[in-house]
């Protein structure tokens, strides 16, 4: 553990809603903090590409790119994500064995100087904040809710009190997936601890804080302490809660205390997760309010996974069509936009999406944003331009090739959760005469983003001989997150189920299908299937279902492109109207009564519709 010298600390110390409505509502809080984020925040966050390992040089490189290429389009936040206080953290997981902590004598984590050299000598993040501010950008950090376990164990004092960290903690509610912190319990010293924390952050010039392990489950008392501490800090610090879906029953409370709150768990470049956002955004649209934004999570676009907590170095797995869907839905929903990829690695397509002035203007200024309809998986959203009376229209084709019914599988594990005995099931399946084999993992029904699933010791046999399925190349393999991997979990670690490590197996993530051409002569498949440690260890745990098919696990595919029909009266317009394609930047033409653009599967279009004769229609 590293301590900041007493003399340096002394100098630093001296330096230091209403019922839901689709219309934009006025803040109900007595504080004016909502005005600190009067439009949805836009920026970059280090998580998707660097996990807990980002360095100062990498932060500056992304900031330099933003200042040069994105700032003029409204992008201005640069956020250093998790565990900037650990000097020896690693990709593909957190180092909880021998973390090199950096903490001051008042129990407050400070930046690791080997990763952030300008923080040496007790300077903290102030030099980095100054660097960003000099470029016209804003500085943000990620923190974990609570008080550091190591501060509790060492009984470090709370600044300005006679109490120590050991007087304010509770083990109740500690995060299951990272054990750096204990809960701050209400009582003497609790508010003072959070006050000391944000006084320190204010002295660094902080503009944004993302507080983790706060939304699900929702820690109301600590939300209120953090709100109060920010207001007392003397600095306008935008407050974001994370992760998981904030309970919608707490919408009014979170509106009155935070600028942003998460509506989902961690979102990655997975179509399955993106498709789920249609319902999530529809559910949260009534609670959009100036300065208080439901957060659909980051934009996993561009280059990801350079040294991420999970996943490998790659360009986003989203197709161009899917990226249009992502950016269109986030923009018309008015989610905060936090880009997750490495900005200097951007290609021209990505940069063009991030700088489309018409789309970003809609994102900043539209009102009455709502889902217009969902007809099966054809979806339309609309919003108003309050200055012109024009309407915005987003149309989506979220159709998929649907999976076959479970009853057609030759084996079905049923739902497996961390409460399932052994967190696993064993299969012995007759495959006599089969020429194809499909290993299918499906979401168990809770929509969690942590469905890491393992096929363990899968073996083909015929009574006289056997062969490991892992020795046979698959024809195709998909995973809802990450990459299907032999003899490793999908997150890159060992295959571990219920505390037992397996040398032979396949790691994947729902929804997943692995297809094999079977060698001749085998009549039986045996395997153990289970919930990987990476899923079982999360707050809610994963919920998965394993199925085996010997015929295609898909139903017939839908058409590649279909018309999404919208009656103009549905959006509040009559008579001839001019339609402008915002992504293409060109006028489509004039329509009356009905507009029915063709949309590719997984794709989207975004339009401005104006009454003929108005200024915007010419």
Coordinates of C-alpha atoms in Angstrom, one line a residue:
X1 CA 0.0 0.0 0.0
X2 CA 1.2 3.5 -0.8
X3 CA 0.5 6.5 1.4
X4 CA 0.7 10.2 0.4
X5 CA 3.0 12.2 2.7
X6 CA 1.3 14.2 5.5
X7 CA 2.7 17.5 4.3
X8 CA 1.2 17.0 0.8
X9 CA -2.1 16.0 2.2
X10 CA -2.3 19.1 4.4
X11 CA -1.7 21.3 1.3
X12 CA -4.3 19.4 -0.7
X13 CA -6.8 19.7 2.2
X14 CA -6.4 23.5 2.2
X15 CA -6.9 23.6 -1.5
X16 CA -9.7 21.5 -1.5
X17 CA -39.7 13.8 -10.3
X18 CA -43.2 13.9 -10.8
X19 CA -45.5 11.2 -12.3
X20 CA -44.1 9.9 -15.6
X21 CA -44.8 11.9 -18.8
X22 CA -43.4 11.7 -22.2
X23 CA -42.9 15.5 -22.4
X24 CA -39.7 16.9 -21.0
X25 CA -40.4 17.9 -17.4
X26 CA -38.8 20.4 -15.2
X27 CA -36.6 19.3 -12.3
X28 CA -38.3 18.9 -9.0
X29 CA -35.2 19.0 -6.9
X30 CA -34.4 22.1 -4.9
X31 CA -30.8 21.8 -6.2
X32 CA -29.9 23.2 -9.6
X33 CA -27.6 20.2 -10.4
X34 CA -29.9 19.2 -13.3
X35 CA -28.6 22.3 -15.2
X36 CA -25.1 20.8 -15.1
X37 CA -26.3 18.3 -17.7
X38 CA -29.0 20.2 -19.5
X39 CA -28.5 17.9 -22.5
X40 CA -27.5 14.3 -22.4
X41 CA -23.7 14.1 -21.7
X42 CA -21.5 12.9 -24.5
X43 CA -18.0 11.6 -24.1
X44 CA -15.5 8.8 -24.0
X45 CA -15.0 6.2 -21.3
X46 CA -12.0 3.8 -21.0
X47 CA -13.9 0.7 -19.9
X48 CA -14.7 -1.0 -23.2
X49 CA -11.1 -1.0 -24.5
X50 CA -8.9 -0.8 -21.4
X51 CA -11.0 -2.3 -18.6
X52 CA -9.1 -1.7 -15.3
X53 CA -5.7 -1.1 -16.9
X54 CA -5.9 2.3 -18.8
X55 CA -2.8 4.5 -18.5
X56 CA -2.4 8.3 -18.5
X57 CA -0.8 8.2 -22.0
X58 CA -3.9 6.3 -23.4
X59 CA -6.3 8.7 -21.7
X60 CA -4.4 11.7 -23.2
X61 CA -4.3 10.1 -26.7
X62 CA -8.1 9.7 -26.6
X63 CA -8.5 13.2 -25.3
X64 CA -6.3 14.6 -28.0
X65 CA -8.4 12.9 -30.7
X66 CA -11.6 14.1 -29.1
X67 CA -10.4 17.7 -29.0
X68 CA -9.4 17.6 -32.6
X69 CA -12.2 15.6 -34.2
X70 CA -15.2 15.5 -31.8
X71 CA -15.3 18.5 -29.5
X72 CA -16.9 20.7 -32.1
X73 CA -19.8 18.2 -32.4
X74 CA -20.5 18.3 -28.7
X75 CA -18.4 15.5 -27.3
X76 CA -16.5 16.7 -24.3
X77 CA -16.3 14.2 -21.3
X78 CA -13.2 12.0 -20.9
X79 CA -13.9 9.4 -18.2
X80 CA -11.2 7.1 -16.5
X81 CA -13.0 4.0 -15.6
X82 CA -12.6 1.4 -12.8
X83 CA -9.6 0.8 -10.5
X84 CA -7.3 3.7 -11.4
X85 CA -6.0 3.3 -7.9
X86 CA -4.5 -0.2 -8.5
X87 CA -1.0 -0.2 -9.9
X88 CA -0.9 -3.9 -11.0
X89 CA -4.4 -4.7 -12.4
X90 CA -4.8 -7.0 -15.3
X91 CA -7.0 -7.5 -18.3
X92 CA -9.6 -10.4 -18.4
X93 CA -10.5 -9.9 -14.7
X94 CA -9.5 -8.0 -11.6
X95 CA -6.4 -8.6 -9.6
X96 CA -7.8 -9.4 -6.2
X97 CA -4.9 -11.6 -5.1
X98 CA -2.2 -8.9 -4.5
X99 CA -3.5 -5.5 -5.6
X100 CA -1.1 -2.7 -5.4
X101 CA -3.3 -0.2 -3.6
X102 CA -2.8 3.6 -3.7
X103 CA -4.7 5.2 -0.8
X104 CA -4.2 8.3 1.3
X105 CA -4.1 8.4 5.1
X106 CA -7.8 9.4 5.2
X107 CA -9.0 6.2 3.4
X108 CA -9.4 7.7 0.0
X109 CA -8.1 6.0 -3.1
X110 CA -5.6 8.0 -5.2
X111 CA -4.3 7.3 -8.7
X112 CA -1.5 4.7 -9.2
X113 CA 1.5 6.8 -10.2
X114 CA 3.0 4.0 -12.3
X115 CA 0.0 4.3 -14.6
X116 CA -0.6 8.0 -14.1
X117 CA 2.8 9.6 -13.7
X118 CA 1.5 13.1 -13.2
X119 CA -0.2 12.0 -10.0
X120 CA 3.1 11.4 -8.3
X121 CA 4.0 13.4 -5.2
X122 CA 0.4 13.7 -4.0
X123 CA -0.9 15.6 -7.0
X124 CA -3.7 13.1 -7.6
X125 CA -5.7 13.6 -10.8
X126 CA -5.3 17.4 -10.8
X127 CA -2.6 17.5 -13.5
X128 CA -4.6 15.2 -15.8
X129 CA -7.7 17.3 -15.1
X130 CA -5.8 20.4 -16.0
X131 CA -4.6 18.8 -19.2
X132 CA -8.2 18.0 -20.3
X133 CA -9.5 21.4 -19.2
X134 CA -6.8 23.2 -21.3
X135 CA -8.3 21.4 -24.3
X136 CA -11.8 22.5 -23.5
X137 CA -12.8 19.0 -22.3
X138 CA -14.3 17.8 -19.1
X139 CA -12.8 15.2 -16.7
X140 CA -14.6 12.2 -15.2
X141 CA -13.7 9.1 -13.1
X142 CA -15.3 5.9 -12.0
X143 CA -15.5 5.0 -8.4
X144 CA -17.0 2.1 -6.4
X145 CA -19.8 2.8 -3.9
X146 CA -18.6 2.5 -0.3
X147 CA -15.5 2.7 1.8
X148 CA -12.3 0.7 1.0
X149 CA -11.9 -2.6 2.8
X150 CA -8.3 -1.8 3.3
X151 CA -9.2 1.5 5.0
X152 CA -11.5 -0.4 7.3
X153 CA -8.9 -3.0 8.1
X154 CA -6.3 -0.3 8.9
X155 CA -8.8 1.9 10.7
X156 CA -7.8 4.9 8.7
X157 CA -9.2 8.2 10.1
X158 CA -12.1 10.1 8.4
X159 CA -11.0 13.6 7.7
X160 CA -12.4 16.2 10.1
X161 CA -13.7 13.6 12.6
X162 CA -12.4 11.5 15.5
X163 CA -13.9 8.4 13.7
X164 CA -12.2 5.9 11.5
X165 CA -13.3 3.9 8.4
X166 CA -14.0 1.0 10.8
X167 CA -16.8 3.0 12.4
X168 CA -18.8 3.5 9.2
X169 CA -18.8 0.2 7.3
X170 CA -21.1 -2.7 6.9
X171 CA -20.4 -6.0 5.1
X172 CA -24.1 -6.1 4.1
X173 CA -24.6 -5.5 0.4
X174 CA -20.9 -5.8 -0.5
X175 CA -20.5 -6.4 -4.3
X176 CA -20.2 -10.1 -5.2
X177 CA -18.0 -9.4 -8.3
X178 CA -15.4 -7.0 -6.8
X179 CA -14.4 -6.8 -3.1
X180 CA -12.6 -3.5 -2.9
X181 CA -15.3 -1.8 -0.8
X182 CA -17.7 -2.2 2.1
X183 CA -21.1 -0.5 2.3
X184 CA -21.1 2.9 4.1
X185 CA -23.8 2.5 6.7
X186 CA -25.9 5.5 7.8
X187 CA -24.7 7.1 11.1
X188 CA -21.9 9.3 12.5
X189 CA -19.0 9.7 10.1
X190 CA -20.8 8.3 7.0
X191 CA -21.7 11.7 5.4
X192 CA -18.4 13.1 6.5
X193 CA -16.5 10.3 4.7
X194 CA -18.4 11.0 1.4
X195 CA -17.9 14.8 2.0
X196 CA -14.1 14.2 2.3
X197 CA -14.1 12.1 -0.9
X198 CA -15.8 14.7 -3.0
X199 CA -13.8 17.6 -1.5
X200 CA -10.7 15.7 -2.8
X201 CA -12.3 15.1 -6.2
X202 CA -13.3 18.8 -6.4
X203 CA -9.6 19.8 -5.8
X204 CA -8.7 17.6 -8.8
X205 CA -11.1 19.6 -11.0
X206 CA -13.5 16.7 -11.4
X207 CA -16.6 17.3 -13.7
X208 CA -18.2 13.8 -13.8
X209 CA -18.4 10.8 -11.5
X210 CA -19.7 7.3 -12.4
X211 CA -20.5 5.5 -9.2
X212 CA -20.6 1.7 -9.5
X213 CA -22.5 -0.9 -7.6
X214 CA -25.2 1.7 -6.9
X215 CA -28.1 1.0 -9.3
X216 CA -29.0 -2.6 -8.9
X217 CA -29.6 -3.3 -6.1
X218 CA -30.5 0.4 -5.5
X219 CA -28.6 1.8 -2.5
X220 CA -30.9 4.8 -1.7
X221 CA -29.0 5.9 1.4
X222 CA -25.7 6.1 -0.4
X223 CA -27.3 7.8 -3.4
X224 CA -28.5 10.5 -1.0
X225 CA -25.1 10.8 0.7
X226 CA -23.3 11.2 -2.6
X227 CA -25.8 13.8 -3.8
X228 CA -25.2 15.8 -0.6
X229 CA -21.4 15.4 -0.8
X230 CA -21.3 16.7 -4.4
X231 CA -23.5 19.7 -3.5
X232 CA -21.2 20.5 -0.6
X233 CA -18.0 20.0 -2.6
X234 CA -18.3 23.4 -4.3
X235 CA -17.9 22.0 -7.8
X236 CA -20.4 21.1 -10.5
X237 CA -19.8 17.3 -10.7
X238 CA -22.3 15.4 -13.0
X239 CA -23.4 12.3 -11.1
X240 CA -24.0 8.9 -12.9
X241 CA -25.2 5.7 -11.2
X242 CA -24.2 2.3 -12.4
X243 CA -24.8 -0.6 -13.3
X244 CA -27.8 -2.9 -13.9
X245 CA -31.3 -1.7 -14.3
X246 CA -32.2 0.9 -11.7
X247 CA -35.6 -0.2 -10.2
X248 CA -38.2 1.7 -12.1
X249 CA -40.0 2.1 -8.7
X250 CA -37.1 4.4 -7.8
X251 CA -37.4 6.5 -10.9
X252 CA -38.6 9.6 -9.0
X253 CA -35.9 9.3 -6.4
X254 CA -33.1 8.9 -8.8
X255 CA -34.4 11.8 -10.9
X256 CA -34.1 14.0 -7.8
X257 CA -30.6 12.9 -7.0
X258 CA -28.6 11.9 -10.1
X259 CA -28.0 13.2 -13.6
X260 CA -27.8 9.8 -15.2
X261 CA -28.8 6.3 -14.1
X262 CA -28.3 2.9 -15.7
X263 CA -31.2 1.1 -17.3
X264 CA -29.2 -2.1 -18.1
X265 CA -26.2 -4.2 -17.0
X266 CA -23.0 -3.9 -19.0
X267 CA -23.8 -3.6 -22.7
X268 CA -21.4 -5.0 -25.3
X269 CA -21.3 -5.5 -29.1
X270 CA -24.0 -8.2 -29.0
X271 CA -27.1 -8.0 -31.2
X272 CA -29.1 -9.9 -28.6
X273 CA -28.4 -7.2 -26.0
X274 CA -29.1 -4.5 -28.5
X275 CA -32.4 -6.0 -29.4
X276 CA -33.4 -6.0 -25.7
X277 CA -32.9 -2.3 -25.6
X278 CA -36.1 -1.6 -27.6
X279 CA -38.2 -2.7 -24.6
X280 CA -35.8 -1.1 -22.1
X281 CA -35.9 2.3 -23.8
X282 CA -39.6 2.1 -24.2
X283 CA -40.0 1.3 -20.5
X284 CA -37.8 4.3 -19.4
X285 CA -38.9 6.9 -22.0
X286 CA -41.5 8.4 -19.7
X287 CA -38.8 9.3 -17.2
X288 CA -36.5 11.3 -19.5
X289 CA -36.1 14.8 -17.9
X290 CA -33.9 17.7 -18.4
X291 CA -30.7 17.1 -16.4
X292 CA -31.8 13.6 -15.4
X293 CA -31.2 11.0 -18.1
X294 CA -31.9 7.2 -18.2
X295 CA -28.6 5.7 -19.4
X296 CA -28.7 2.9 -22.0
X297 CA -25.0 2.4 -21.3
X298 CA -22.0 2.9 -23.5
X299 CA -21.5 2.7 -27.2
X300 CA -19.3 -0.4 -27.9
X301 CA -18.2 0.8 -31.3
X302 CA -14.9 1.2 -33.0
X303 CA -11.9 -0.7 -31.6
X304 CA -12.7 -2.6 -28.4
X305 CA -11.0 -5.0 -26.0
X306 CA -7.4 -3.8 -26.3
X307 CA -6.9 -4.8 -22.6
X308 CA -10.5 -5.1 -21.5
X309 CA -11.8 -6.8 -18.4
X310 CA -13.5 -9.2 -20.8
X311 CA -13.1 -9.9 -24.5
X312 CA -10.2 -9.6 -26.9
X313 CA -8.8 -6.8 -29.1
X314 CA -11.2 -6.4 -32.0
X315 CA -13.2 -4.0 -34.0
X316 CA -16.8 -3.9 -32.9
X317 CA -18.8 -7.0 -33.8
X318 CA -21.8 -4.8 -34.7
X319 CA -22.4 -4.6 -38.5
X320 CA -22.9 -1.2 -40.1
X321 CA -26.7 -1.8 -40.0
X322 CA -26.5 -2.6 -36.3
X323 CA -24.5 0.4 -35.6
X324 CA -27.1 2.6 -37.3
X325 CA -29.7 0.9 -35.0
X326 CA -27.6 1.5 -31.9
X327 CA -26.9 5.2 -32.7
X328 CA -30.5 5.9 -33.9
X329 CA -32.1 4.3 -30.8
X330 CA -29.8 5.9 -28.3
X331 CA -30.2 9.3 -30.0
X332 CA -34.0 9.4 -30.3
X333 CA -34.3 8.0 -26.7
X334 CA -31.9 10.7 -25.6
X335 CA -29.6 8.4 -23.7
X336 CA -26.2 9.8 -22.7
X337 CA -23.6 8.9 -25.4
X338 CA -20.4 7.5 -24.0
X339 CA -18.2 6.0 -26.6
X340 CA -16.3 2.9 -25.6
X341 CA -13.9 2.3 -28.4
X342 CA -10.3 3.6 -28.7
X343 CA -10.8 6.9 -30.5
X344 CA -7.4 7.1 -32.2
X345 CA -8.3 3.7 -33.9
X346 CA -11.5 5.0 -35.4
X347 CA -12.3 4.4 -39.1
X348 CA -14.0 6.9 -41.3
X349 CA -17.4 5.2 -40.9
X350 CA -17.3 5.5 -37.1
X351 CA -16.1 9.1 -37.2
X352 CA -18.9 10.0 -39.6
X353 CA -21.5 8.5 -37.3
X354 CA -20.2 10.4 -34.3
X355 CA -20.2 13.7 -36.0
X356 CA -23.5 13.7 -37.9
X357 CA -24.7 17.2 -37.0
X358 CA -28.4 16.5 -37.8
X359 CA -28.6 13.4 -35.6
X360 CA -26.7 15.0 -32.7
X361 CA -29.0 18.1 -32.9
X362 CA -32.0 15.8 -32.6
X363 CA -30.4 14.1 -29.6
X364 CA -29.7 17.3 -27.8
X365 CA -32.9 19.3 -28.6
X366 CA -35.8 17.0 -29.4
X367 CA -38.8 16.5 -27.0
X368 CA -41.7 14.1 -26.4
X369 CA -39.4 11.2 -27.4
X370 CA -41.4 7.9 -27.4
X371 CA -42.0 4.6 -29.1
X372 CA -44.7 5.0 -31.7
X373 CA -45.4 1.3 -32.2
X374 CA -43.9 -2.2 -32.1
X375 CA -45.4 -4.6 -34.6
X376 CA -43.7 -7.8 -33.9
X377 CA -40.1 -6.7 -34.4
X378 CA -40.8 -3.7 -36.7
X379 CA -40.4 -0.7 -34.5
X380 CA -40.9 3.0 -34.8
X381 CA -40.0 5.9 -32.5
X382 CA -40.9 9.5 -32.9
X383 CA -40.0 12.9 -31.3
X384 CA -40.7 16.6 -31.8
X385 CA -38.6 19.5 -32.8
X386 CA -39.9 22.1 -30.4
X387 CA -38.6 25.0 -32.5
X388 CA -40.1 24.1 -35.9
X389 CA -42.9 21.7 -35.2
X390 CA -41.2 19.1 -37.4
X391 CA -41.3 15.5 -36.4
X392 CA -38.5 13.0 -36.1
X393 CA -39.2 9.4 -37.1
X394 CA -36.9 6.4 -36.5
X395 CA -37.8 3.1 -38.0
X396 CA -36.2 -0.2 -37.1
X397 CA -36.2 -3.7 -38.5
X398 CA -35.3 -5.9 -35.5
X399 CA -36.5 -9.1 -37.1
X400 CA -34.4 -12.2 -36.6
X401 CA -34.2 -15.8 -37.8
X402 CA -36.0 -17.3 -34.8
X403 CA -34.8 -20.3 -33.0
X404 CA -36.6 -23.7 -33.2
X405 CA -38.9 -24.7 -30.4
X406 CA -37.3 -26.3 -27.4
X407 CA -39.3 -29.4 -27.9
X408 CA -37.4 -30.2 -31.2
X409 CA -34.1 -30.5 -29.3
X410 CA -32.8 -34.0 -28.6
X411 CA -31.7 -32.8 -25.1
X412 CA -32.7 -29.9 -22.9
X413 CA -30.9 -29.0 -19.6
X414 CA -33.7 -26.8 -18.3
X415 CA -32.8 -23.5 -16.7
X416 CA -29.6 -23.5 -14.8
X417 CA -28.8 -20.7 -12.2
X418 CA -26.3 -20.4 -9.5
X419 CA -29.0 -22.0 -7.2
X420 CA -29.0 -25.2 -9.3
X421 CA -27.2 -28.0 -7.4
X422 CA -23.6 -27.9 -8.7
X423 CA -24.6 -25.1 -11.0
X424 CA -24.5 -27.8 -13.7
X425 CA -26.3 -30.7 -15.4
X426 CA -24.9 -33.9 -17.0
X427 CA -26.1 -35.1 -20.4
X428 CA -25.9 -38.5 -22.1
X429 CA -27.5 -38.2 -25.5
X430 CA -28.3 -40.7 -28.3
X431 CA -27.1 -39.3 -31.6
X432 CA -27.3 -42.5 -33.6
X433 CA -27.5 -41.7 -37.4
X434 CA -27.0 -38.0 -36.9
X435 CA -24.7 -36.1 -39.3
X436 CA -25.0 -32.7 -37.7
X437 CA -24.7 -31.5 -34.1
X438 CA -25.7 -28.1 -32.8
X439 CA -24.8 -27.0 -29.2
X440 CA -27.2 -24.2 -28.3
X441 CA -27.1 -22.0 -25.2
X442 CA -30.1 -19.7 -24.6
X443 CA -30.8 -17.0 -22.1
X444 CA -32.7 -18.5 -19.2
X445 CA -35.3 -15.7 -19.2
X446 CA -33.9 -13.0 -16.9
X447 CA -32.1 -10.9 -19.7
X448 CA -28.9 -10.7 -17.6
X449 CA -25.8 -9.8 -19.5
X450 CA -23.7 -12.4 -17.5
X451 CA -24.7 -15.6 -19.2
X452 CA -21.3 -17.2 -19.4
X453 CA -21.8 -20.9 -20.1
X454 CA -19.5 -23.9 -20.4
X455 CA -19.7 -27.2 -22.2
X456 CA -17.5 -29.4 -20.1
X457 CA -15.6 -32.6 -21.3
X458 CA -18.0 -33.1 -24.3
X459 CA -17.2 -36.5 -25.7
X460 CA -18.4 -38.6 -28.7
X461 CA -18.4 -42.4 -28.4
X462 CA -19.8 -45.5 -29.9
X463 CA -19.2 -48.2 -27.2
X464 CA -15.7 -49.1 -28.4
X465 CA -14.0 -45.8 -29.0
X466 CA -14.4 -42.2 -27.9
X467 CA -13.1 -38.8 -29.0
X468 CA -13.1 -35.4 -27.3
X469 CA -15.5 -33.1 -29.2
X470 CA -13.0 -30.3 -28.6
X471 CA -10.5 -32.0 -30.9
X472 CA -13.0 -31.7 -33.8
X473 CA -13.1 -28.3 -35.6
X474 CA -16.6 -26.7 -35.5
X475 CA -18.1 -25.4 -38.7
X476 CA -19.5 -22.2 -37.1
X477 CA -19.7 -20.8 -33.6
X478 CA -21.5 -17.8 -32.3
X479 CA -21.7 -16.2 -28.9
X480 CA -24.0 -13.5 -27.6
X481 CA -20.9 -11.8 -26.0
X482 CA -17.2 -12.4 -26.5
X483 CA -15.9 -15.3 -28.6
X484 CA -16.6 -19.0 -28.2
X485 CA -13.3 -20.6 -27.1
X486 CA -11.9 -24.1 -26.7
X487 CA -10.6 -25.0 -23.2
X488 CA -11.2 -21.5 -21.9
X489 CA -14.2 -19.6 -20.7
X490 CA -15.6 -16.9 -23.0
X491 CA -13.9 -14.3 -20.8
X492 CA -10.5 -15.9 -21.4
X493 CA -10.0 -17.5 -18.0
X494 CA -10.1 -21.2 -17.1
X495 CA -13.3 -23.2 -17.2
X496 CA -14.6 -23.1 -13.6
X497 CA -18.0 -24.3 -12.6
X498 CA -19.0 -24.4 -8.9
X499 CA -15.4 -24.2 -7.8
X500 CA -14.1 -27.0 -10.0
X501 CA -11.7 -26.3 -12.8
X502 CA -12.0 -28.3 -16.1
X503 CA -9.2 -28.7 -18.6
X504 CA -11.4 -29.8 -21.5
X505 CA -14.4 -27.9 -22.7
X506 CA -15.9 -25.0 -24.6
X507 CA -16.6 -21.5 -23.1
X508 CA -19.4 -19.5 -24.7
X509 CA -22.2 -17.0 -23.8
X510 CA -25.9 -17.0 -24.5
X511 CA -27.2 -16.8 -27.1
X512 CA -24.9 -19.2 -28.7
X513 CA -24.9 -21.9 -31.4
X514 CA -21.9 -24.2 -32.2
X515 CA -22.4 -26.2 -35.3
X516 CA -20.4 -29.5 -36.1
X517 CA -20.4 -31.9 -39.0
X518 CA -20.3 -35.2 -37.2
X519 CA -17.7 -37.8 -38.1
X520 CA -19.4 -41.1 -39.0
X521 CA -19.9 -43.9 -36.6
X522 CA -20.6 -42.2 -33.3
X523 CA -23.8 -42.9 -31.4
X524 CA -23.6 -41.0 -28.1
X525 CA -22.6 -37.5 -26.8
X526 CA -21.8 -37.1 -23.1
X527 CA -21.1 -33.7 -21.5
X528 CA -21.5 -31.7 -18.4
X529 CA -23.0 -28.2 -18.8
X530 CA -22.7 -25.4 -16.3
X531 CA -22.8 -21.8 -15.4
X532 CA -19.2 -20.4 -15.5
X533 CA -17.7 -18.7 -12.4
X534 CA -17.8 -15.4 -14.2
X535 CA -21.6 -15.6 -14.4
X536 CA -22.3 -17.2 -11.0
X537 CA -20.2 -14.5 -9.2
X538 CA -22.2 -11.5 -10.4
X539 CA -24.8 -9.8 -8.2
X540 CA -27.7 -11.4 -9.8
X541 CA -25.9 -14.4 -11.4
X542 CA -26.4 -15.8 -14.9
X543 CA -29.4 -17.8 -16.0
X544 CA -28.9 -20.2 -18.9
X545 CA -30.4 -23.1 -20.8
X546 CA -28.4 -25.7 -22.8
X547 CA -30.0 -27.6 -25.7
X548 CA -28.6 -30.1 -28.2
X549 CA -30.0 -30.4 -31.7
X550 CA -29.2 -32.8 -34.6
X551 CA -31.2 -30.7 -37.1
X552 CA -31.1 -27.0 -37.7
X553 CA -32.0 -25.1 -34.5
X554 CA -33.5 -22.3 -36.6
X555 CA -36.8 -21.5 -38.1
X556 CA -37.1 -20.1 -41.7
X557 CA -35.3 -16.8 -42.1
X558 CA -37.3 -13.6 -42.6
X559 CA -36.8 -11.3 -45.6
X560 CA -33.6 -9.3 -45.6
X561 CA -35.5 -6.1 -46.1
X562 CA -39.1 -5.1 -45.3
X563 CA -41.2 -2.0 -45.5
X564 CA -42.0 -0.3 -42.1
X565 CA -45.3 1.5 -42.7
X566 CA -46.1 4.6 -40.8
X567 CA -49.3 6.7 -41.1
X568 CA -48.3 10.3 -40.9
X569 CA -51.4 11.0 -38.7
X570 CA -49.7 8.7 -36.1
X571 CA -46.9 11.3 -35.7
X572 CA -49.3 14.2 -35.8
X573 CA -49.0 15.4 -39.4
X574 CA -51.4 15.7 -42.3
X575 CA -51.2 16.7 -45.9
X576 CA -48.0 16.7 -48.0
X577 CA -44.8 16.5 -46.0
X578 CA -41.1 16.6 -47.0
X579 CA -39.0 13.8 -45.7
X580 CA -35.2 14.2 -45.0
X581 CA -32.9 11.3 -44.3
X582 CA -30.7 12.5 -41.4
X583 CA -28.0 9.8 -41.7
X584 CA -27.7 10.3 -45.5
X585 CA -28.1 14.1 -45.2
X586 CA -30.4 14.3 -48.1
X587 CA -34.1 14.9 -48.9
X588 CA -36.0 11.7 -49.8
X589 CA -39.0 13.4 -51.3
X590 CA -42.6 14.3 -50.5
X591 CA -45.1 12.0 -48.9
X592 CA -48.8 12.2 -48.1
X593 CA -50.7 10.0 -45.6
X594 CA -48.3 7.1 -45.4
X595 CA -44.6 6.6 -45.4
X596 CA -43.2 3.1 -45.8
X597 CA -39.4 3.0 -46.1
X598 CA -37.7 -0.4 -46.6
X599 CA -35.3 -1.3 -43.8
X600 CA -32.7 -4.0 -43.8
X601 CA -32.8 -6.6 -41.1
X602 CA -31.1 -5.3 -37.9
X603 CA -31.0 -1.9 -39.5
X604 CA -32.6 1.5 -39.0
X605 CA -33.4 4.8 -40.7
X606 CA -33.9 8.2 -39.2
X607 CA -35.9 11.0 -40.7
X608 CA -37.0 14.6 -40.2
X609 CA -40.6 15.1 -41.5
X610 CA -41.8 18.7 -42.2
X611 CA -45.0 20.1 -43.4
X612 CA -44.7 21.3 -47.0
X613 CA -44.1 25.1 -47.1
X614 CA -42.2 25.3 -43.7
X615 CA -38.7 26.6 -43.7
X616 CA -37.1 23.2 -42.9
X617 CA -39.0 21.4 -45.8
X618 CA -37.5 23.6 -48.5

